[in-house]
Coordinates of C-alpha atoms in Angstrom, one line a residue:
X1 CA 53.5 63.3 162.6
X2 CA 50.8 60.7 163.5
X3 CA 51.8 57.6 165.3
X4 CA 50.4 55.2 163.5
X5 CA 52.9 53.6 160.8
X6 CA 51.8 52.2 157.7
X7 CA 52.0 48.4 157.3
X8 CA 50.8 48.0 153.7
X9 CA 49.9 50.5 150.7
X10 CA 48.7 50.7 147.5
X11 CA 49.6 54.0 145.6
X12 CA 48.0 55.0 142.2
X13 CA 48.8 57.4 140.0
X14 CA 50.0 56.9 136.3
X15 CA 50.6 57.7 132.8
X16 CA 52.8 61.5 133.1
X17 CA 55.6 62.5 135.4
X18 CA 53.3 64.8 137.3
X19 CA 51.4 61.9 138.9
X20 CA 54.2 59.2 138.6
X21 CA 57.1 61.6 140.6
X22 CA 55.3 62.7 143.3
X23 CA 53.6 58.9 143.9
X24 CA 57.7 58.2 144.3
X25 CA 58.3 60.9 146.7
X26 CA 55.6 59.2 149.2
X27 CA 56.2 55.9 148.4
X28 CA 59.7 57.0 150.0
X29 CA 58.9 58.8 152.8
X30 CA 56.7 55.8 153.7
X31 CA 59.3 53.2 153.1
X32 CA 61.4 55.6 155.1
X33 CA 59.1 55.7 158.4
X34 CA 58.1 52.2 157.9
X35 CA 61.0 50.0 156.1
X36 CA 58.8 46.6 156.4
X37 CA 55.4 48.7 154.9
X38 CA 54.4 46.2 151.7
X39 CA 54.2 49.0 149.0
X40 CA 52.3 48.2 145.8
X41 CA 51.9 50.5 142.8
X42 CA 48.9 50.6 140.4
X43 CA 49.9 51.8 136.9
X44 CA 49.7 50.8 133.3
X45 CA 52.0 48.7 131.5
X46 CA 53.1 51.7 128.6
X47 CA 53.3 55.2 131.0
X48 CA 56.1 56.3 132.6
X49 CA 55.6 54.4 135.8
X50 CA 56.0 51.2 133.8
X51 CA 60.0 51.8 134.0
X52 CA 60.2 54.4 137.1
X53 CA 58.3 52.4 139.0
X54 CA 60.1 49.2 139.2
X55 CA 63.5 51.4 139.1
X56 CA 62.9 52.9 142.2
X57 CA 62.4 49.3 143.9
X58 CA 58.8 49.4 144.0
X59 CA 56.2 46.5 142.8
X60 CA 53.9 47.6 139.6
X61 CA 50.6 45.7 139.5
X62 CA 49.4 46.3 136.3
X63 CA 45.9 47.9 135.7
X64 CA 44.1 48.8 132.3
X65 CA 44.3 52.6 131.1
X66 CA 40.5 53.8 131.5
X67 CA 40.5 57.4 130.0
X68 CA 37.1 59.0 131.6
X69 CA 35.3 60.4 128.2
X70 CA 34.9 64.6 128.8
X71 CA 32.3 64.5 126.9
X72 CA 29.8 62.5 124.8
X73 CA 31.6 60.5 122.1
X74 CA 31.3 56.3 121.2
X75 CA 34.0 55.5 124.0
X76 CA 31.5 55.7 127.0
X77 CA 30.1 52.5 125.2
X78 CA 33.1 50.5 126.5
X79 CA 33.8 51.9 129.4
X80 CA 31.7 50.1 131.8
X81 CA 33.3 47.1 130.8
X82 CA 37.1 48.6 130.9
X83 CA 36.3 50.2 134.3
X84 CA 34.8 47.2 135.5
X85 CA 37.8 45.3 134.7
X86 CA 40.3 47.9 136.0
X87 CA 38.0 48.2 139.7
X88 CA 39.2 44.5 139.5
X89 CA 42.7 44.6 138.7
X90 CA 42.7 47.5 141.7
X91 CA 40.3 45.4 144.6
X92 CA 43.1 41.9 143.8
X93 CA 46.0 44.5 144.5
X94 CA 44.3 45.8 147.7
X95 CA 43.4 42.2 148.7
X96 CA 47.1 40.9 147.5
X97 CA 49.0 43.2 150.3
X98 CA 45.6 43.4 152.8
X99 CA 46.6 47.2 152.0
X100 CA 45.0 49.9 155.3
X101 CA 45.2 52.6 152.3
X102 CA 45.1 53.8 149.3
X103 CA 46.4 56.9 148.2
X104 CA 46.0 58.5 144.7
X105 CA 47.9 60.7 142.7
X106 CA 45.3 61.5 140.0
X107 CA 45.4 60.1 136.1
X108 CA 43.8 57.2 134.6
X109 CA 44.6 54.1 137.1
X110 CA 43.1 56.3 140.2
X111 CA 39.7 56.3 139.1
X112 CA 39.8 52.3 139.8
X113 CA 41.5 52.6 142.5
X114 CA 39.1 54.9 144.4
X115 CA 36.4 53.0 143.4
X116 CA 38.0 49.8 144.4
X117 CA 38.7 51.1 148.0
X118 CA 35.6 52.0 148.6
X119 CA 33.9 48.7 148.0
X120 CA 36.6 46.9 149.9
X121 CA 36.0 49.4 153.2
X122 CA 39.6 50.7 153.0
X123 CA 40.0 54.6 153.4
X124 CA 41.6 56.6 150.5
X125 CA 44.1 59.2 150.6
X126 CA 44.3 62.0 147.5
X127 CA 46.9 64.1 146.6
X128 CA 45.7 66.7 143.7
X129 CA 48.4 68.3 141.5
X130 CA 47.5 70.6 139.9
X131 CA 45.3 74.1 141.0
X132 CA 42.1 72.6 139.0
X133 CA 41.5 68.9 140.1
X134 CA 41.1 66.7 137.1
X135 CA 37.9 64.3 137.0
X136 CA 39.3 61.0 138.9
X137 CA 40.3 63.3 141.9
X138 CA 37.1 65.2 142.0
X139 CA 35.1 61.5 142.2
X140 CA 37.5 60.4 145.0
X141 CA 37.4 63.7 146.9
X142 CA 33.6 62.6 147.9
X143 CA 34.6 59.9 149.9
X144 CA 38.0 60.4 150.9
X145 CA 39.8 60.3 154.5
X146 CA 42.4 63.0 153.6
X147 CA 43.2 65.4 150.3
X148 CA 46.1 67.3 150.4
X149 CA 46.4 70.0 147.7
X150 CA 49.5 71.6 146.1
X151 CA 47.8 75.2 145.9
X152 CA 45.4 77.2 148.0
X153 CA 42.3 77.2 146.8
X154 CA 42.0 74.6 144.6
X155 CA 38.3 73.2 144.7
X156 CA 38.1 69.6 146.6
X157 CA 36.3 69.4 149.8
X158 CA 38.3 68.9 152.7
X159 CA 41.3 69.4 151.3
X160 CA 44.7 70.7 153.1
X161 CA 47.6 72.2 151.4
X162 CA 50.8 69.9 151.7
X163 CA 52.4 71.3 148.6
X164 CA 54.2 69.2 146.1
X165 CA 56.5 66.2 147.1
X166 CA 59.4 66.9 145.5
X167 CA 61.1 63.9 143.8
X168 CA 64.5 62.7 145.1
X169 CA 66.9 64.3 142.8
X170 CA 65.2 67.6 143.6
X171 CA 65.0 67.1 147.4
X172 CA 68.4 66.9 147.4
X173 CA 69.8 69.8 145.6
X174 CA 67.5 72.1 147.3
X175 CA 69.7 70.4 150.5
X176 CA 72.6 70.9 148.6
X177 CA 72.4 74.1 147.7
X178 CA 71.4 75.2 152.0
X179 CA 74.7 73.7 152.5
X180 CA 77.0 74.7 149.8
X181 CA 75.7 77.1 147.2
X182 CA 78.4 78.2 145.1
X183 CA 80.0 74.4 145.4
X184 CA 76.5 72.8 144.1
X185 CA 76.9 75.7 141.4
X186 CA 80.4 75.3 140.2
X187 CA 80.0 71.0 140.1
X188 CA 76.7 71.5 138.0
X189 CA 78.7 74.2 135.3
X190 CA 81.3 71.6 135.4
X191 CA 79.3 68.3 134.6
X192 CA 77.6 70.7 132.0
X193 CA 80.7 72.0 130.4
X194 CA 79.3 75.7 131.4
X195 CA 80.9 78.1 132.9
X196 CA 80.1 79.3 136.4
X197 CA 80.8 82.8 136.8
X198 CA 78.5 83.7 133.6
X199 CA 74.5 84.5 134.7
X200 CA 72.3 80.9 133.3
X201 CA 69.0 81.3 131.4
X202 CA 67.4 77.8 131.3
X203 CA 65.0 77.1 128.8
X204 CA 62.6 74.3 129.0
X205 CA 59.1 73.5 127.9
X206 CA 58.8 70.0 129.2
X207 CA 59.8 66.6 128.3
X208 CA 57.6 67.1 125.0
X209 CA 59.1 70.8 124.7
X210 CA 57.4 73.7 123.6
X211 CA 57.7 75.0 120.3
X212 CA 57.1 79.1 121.2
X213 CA 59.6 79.0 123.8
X214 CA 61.9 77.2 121.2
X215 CA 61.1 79.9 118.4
X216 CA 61.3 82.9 120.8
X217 CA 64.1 82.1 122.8
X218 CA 66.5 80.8 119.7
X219 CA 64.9 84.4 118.1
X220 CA 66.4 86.3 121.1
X221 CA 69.6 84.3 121.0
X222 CA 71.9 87.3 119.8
X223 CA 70.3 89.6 122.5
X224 CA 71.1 87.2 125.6
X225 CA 74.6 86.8 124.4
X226 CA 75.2 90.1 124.3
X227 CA 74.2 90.9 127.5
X228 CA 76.9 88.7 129.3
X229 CA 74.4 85.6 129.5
X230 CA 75.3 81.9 128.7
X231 CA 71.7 79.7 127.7
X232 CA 71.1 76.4 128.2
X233 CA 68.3 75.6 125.9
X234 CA 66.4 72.2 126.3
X235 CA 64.0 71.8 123.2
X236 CA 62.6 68.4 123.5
X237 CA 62.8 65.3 122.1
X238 CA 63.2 65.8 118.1
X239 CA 62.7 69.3 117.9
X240 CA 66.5 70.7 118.4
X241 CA 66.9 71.5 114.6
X242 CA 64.7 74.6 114.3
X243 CA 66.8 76.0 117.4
X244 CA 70.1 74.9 116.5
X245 CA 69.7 76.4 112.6
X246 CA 68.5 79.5 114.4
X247 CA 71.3 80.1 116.0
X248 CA 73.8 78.8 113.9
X249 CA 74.7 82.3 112.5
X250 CA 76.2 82.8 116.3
X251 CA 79.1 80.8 115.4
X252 CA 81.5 80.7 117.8
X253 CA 79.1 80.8 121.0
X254 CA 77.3 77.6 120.4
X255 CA 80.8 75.8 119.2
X256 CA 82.0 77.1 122.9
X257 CA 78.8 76.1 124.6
X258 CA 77.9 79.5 125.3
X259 CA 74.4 78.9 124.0
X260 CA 74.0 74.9 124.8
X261 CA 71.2 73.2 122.6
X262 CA 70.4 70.1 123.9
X263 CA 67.5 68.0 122.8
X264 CA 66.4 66.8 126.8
X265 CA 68.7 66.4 130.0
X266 CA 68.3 63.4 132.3
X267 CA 70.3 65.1 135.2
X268 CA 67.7 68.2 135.5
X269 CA 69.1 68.8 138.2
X270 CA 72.1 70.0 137.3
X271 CA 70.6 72.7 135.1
X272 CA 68.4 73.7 137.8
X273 CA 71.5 74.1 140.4
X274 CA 73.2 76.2 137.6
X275 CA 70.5 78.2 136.1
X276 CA 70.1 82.3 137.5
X277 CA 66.4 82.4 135.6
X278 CA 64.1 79.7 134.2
X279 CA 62.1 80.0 130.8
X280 CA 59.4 77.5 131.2
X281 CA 56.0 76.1 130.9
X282 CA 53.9 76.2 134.6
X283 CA 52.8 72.8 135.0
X284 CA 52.8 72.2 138.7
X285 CA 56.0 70.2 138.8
X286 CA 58.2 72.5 137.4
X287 CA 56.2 75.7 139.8
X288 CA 56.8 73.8 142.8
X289 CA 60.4 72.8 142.0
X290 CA 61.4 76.3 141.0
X291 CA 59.7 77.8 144.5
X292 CA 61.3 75.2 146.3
X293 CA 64.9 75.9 144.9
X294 CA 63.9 79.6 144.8
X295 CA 64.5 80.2 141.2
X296 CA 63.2 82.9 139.5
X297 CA 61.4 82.7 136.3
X298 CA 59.6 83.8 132.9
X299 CA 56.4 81.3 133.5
X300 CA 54.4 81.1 130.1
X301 CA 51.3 79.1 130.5
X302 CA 50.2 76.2 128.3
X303 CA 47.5 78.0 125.9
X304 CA 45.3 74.7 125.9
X305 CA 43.3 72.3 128.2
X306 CA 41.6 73.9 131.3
X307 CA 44.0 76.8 132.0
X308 CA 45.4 75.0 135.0
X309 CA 49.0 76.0 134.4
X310 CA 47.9 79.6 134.6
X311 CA 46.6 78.8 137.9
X312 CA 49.3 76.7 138.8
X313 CA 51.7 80.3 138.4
X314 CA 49.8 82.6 140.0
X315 CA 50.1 82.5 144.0
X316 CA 53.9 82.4 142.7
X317 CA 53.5 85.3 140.6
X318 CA 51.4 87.2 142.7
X319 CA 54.0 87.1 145.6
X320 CA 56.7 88.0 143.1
X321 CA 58.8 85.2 142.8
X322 CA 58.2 85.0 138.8
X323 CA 56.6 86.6 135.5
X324 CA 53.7 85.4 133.6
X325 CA 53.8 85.5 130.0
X326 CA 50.8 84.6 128.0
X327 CA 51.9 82.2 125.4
X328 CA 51.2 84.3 122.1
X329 CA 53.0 87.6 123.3
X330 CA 56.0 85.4 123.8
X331 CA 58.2 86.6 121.1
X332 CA 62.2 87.6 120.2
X333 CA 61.7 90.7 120.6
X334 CA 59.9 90.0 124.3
X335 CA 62.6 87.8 125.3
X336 CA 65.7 90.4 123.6
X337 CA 64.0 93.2 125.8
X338 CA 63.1 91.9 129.1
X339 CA 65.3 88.7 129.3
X340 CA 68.8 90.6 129.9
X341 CA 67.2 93.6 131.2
X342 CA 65.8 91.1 134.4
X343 CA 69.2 89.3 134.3
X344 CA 71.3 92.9 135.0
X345 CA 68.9 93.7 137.6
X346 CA 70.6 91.2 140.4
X347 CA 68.8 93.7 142.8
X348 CA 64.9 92.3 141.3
X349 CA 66.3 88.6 140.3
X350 CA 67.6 88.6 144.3
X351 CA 64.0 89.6 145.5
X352 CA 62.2 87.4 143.0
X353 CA 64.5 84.0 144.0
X354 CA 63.8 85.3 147.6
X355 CA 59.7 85.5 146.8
X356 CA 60.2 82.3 145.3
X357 CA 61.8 80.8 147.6
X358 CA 59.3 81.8 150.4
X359 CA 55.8 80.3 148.5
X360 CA 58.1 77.2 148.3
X361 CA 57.1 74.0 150.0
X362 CA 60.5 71.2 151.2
X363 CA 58.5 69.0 153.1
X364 CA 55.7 67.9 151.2
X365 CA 56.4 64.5 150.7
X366 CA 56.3 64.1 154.5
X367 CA 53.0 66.0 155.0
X368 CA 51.1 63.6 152.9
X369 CA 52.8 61.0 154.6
X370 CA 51.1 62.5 157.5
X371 CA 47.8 62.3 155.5
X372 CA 48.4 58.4 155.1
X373 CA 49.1 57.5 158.8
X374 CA 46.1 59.4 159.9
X375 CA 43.7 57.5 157.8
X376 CA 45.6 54.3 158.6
X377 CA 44.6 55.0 162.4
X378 CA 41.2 56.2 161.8
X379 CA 40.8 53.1 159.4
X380 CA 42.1 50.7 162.3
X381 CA 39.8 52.0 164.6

């Protein structure tokens, strides 16, 4: 740790919960080392951070949503003028807390941000998701103090890998479960209304769910109850019908909650301290969650945008703590076969939680902190 505290900070990072969660996590940390630090978030009025930030106690100063055109099209007309007015918006937050620096998460607000710290002298810090940097990183990355990166590898110069911060909730079950397990276990099956004894699939495919996993998993329902297995199945918002007419023919197991449908789950972490595998997309949240909490699980990969999630599986995947499965060979009769085959195997699910549990990263959060206070110093200087 650096000994230089921070005083005053301006964070960026909006729009999805992969930029606005781990923004939290260091916004904490900070707060934690230094509880006097003036904190202010940039963000837009209509993302995520719009209500997260402000619940977790933190200032929003608002800043217009500049998408950065990926290729030639009729917005690039307007957007001198939006970015112009969002470099703005950024420089009167800077100048509003005298902030020693910015740190950016990434997304639409960062591109401002960066830009505004630069003409106001004050060093930035970046923190890139995701194993391919996205466009408003790989512009800051040319001028920034620090970068930390989630994965090895990923292509921004200087960067060091600080892993994920996890957000709160997940910071402390992964505590929870190094002190008490089968406790942490037996509370979650509880609160869920599942029982704890029985081995926990998971299936998630985001807050906007995934409509293969859905189909496959819902397809395969007959084969995991069979096998012993109780499935928690998180669909996303409005798309529960498909899975729960798909498994209506079970009967009795979805009336006793053996095979839970729910729509989304607010306590997450509840699932995650119950579940024995996960059945999820690989954005770098849930990768880095799972590895942290050394959960092992079925990874299938987003088949669209710049096959990030793919990257964002495989150090994971490689080191055995999980399976990759490409979207389109997802089916019932993948998930009937493999599914309760891996769950019997406690032997492979014990080595592949232990795999996971080794590529994880705890400490994050603090190691961008780190990041922060050593551009604060060099910055004083």
């Amino acid at each position: 740790m650096s000994d230089s505290k921070v005083q005053s900070v301006v964070l960026a990072g909006g729009g999805t919960a992969g930029h606005v969660n781990p923004l939290l996590a260091v916004a904490d940390e900070l707060r934690a080392r230094q509880p006097e630090a003036k904190v202010l978030v940039l963000g837009t009025t209509t993302g995520l951070e719009a209500d997260l930030v402000p619940a977790r106690g933190y200032q929003l100063w608002p800043v217009p949503r500049v998408p950065l055109p990926r290729r030639p099209s009729v917005d690039l007309l307007t957007l001198p003028g939006k970015l112009s007015a969002a470099v703005h918006a950024a420089e009167a937050a800077i100048d509003e807390i005298g902030a020693q620096v910015v740190v950016g998460f990434g997304g639409y607000v960062s591109t401002p941000a960066y830009l505004a710290a630069r003409r106001r002298g004050v060093p930035v810090v970046i923190h890139e998701q995701n194993a391919r940097p996205g466009l408003a990183n790989k512009l800051g990355a040319r001028w920034a103090a620090r970068v930390g990166l989630t994965f090895e590898g990923t292509p921004l110069k200087g960067g060091v890998v600080t892993g994920l911060p996890l957000r709160s909730e997940i910071a402390a079950l992964v505590t929870a479960r190094e002190a008490d397990a089968a406790g942490t276990r037996v509370a979650a099956a509880d609160a869920l209304g599942l029982d704890p004894t029985r081995p926990t699939v998971l299936v998630t495919g985001g807050s906007s769910g995934a409509l293969s996993l859905n189909t496959a998993v819902a397809g395969a329902a007959g084969a995991l109850l069979a096998s012993g297995a109780q499935v928690l199945h998180l669909t996303g918002k409005g798309k529960d019908g498909p899975v729960r007419s798909a498994v209506a023919h079970l009967g009795g197991a979805v009336e006793t909650g053996r095979y839970q449908v729910r729509e989304y789950l607010s306590e997450m972490h509840l699932a995650l301290a119950l579940a024995d595998l996960v059945v999820a997309r690989s954005g770098a949240g849930t990768v880095c969650e799972l590895a942290a909490l050394g959960l092992p699980a079925v990874y299938v990969p987003l088949p669209v945008g710049n096959g990030e999630q793919r990257l964002n599986a495989a150090p994971l995947v490689t080191a055995g703590g999980g399976v990759l499965v490409d979207d389109a060979d997802l089916t019932p009769a993948w998930v009937a076969q493999q599914v309760p085959a891996l769950l019997g195997d406690t032997g492979r699910l014990a080595a592949m939680a232990e795999a996971a549990r080794k590529t994880g990263v705890r400490d994050a959060a603090a190691r961008v902190a780190d990041l922060v206070e050593q551009a604060a110093g060099e910055g004083a200087r």
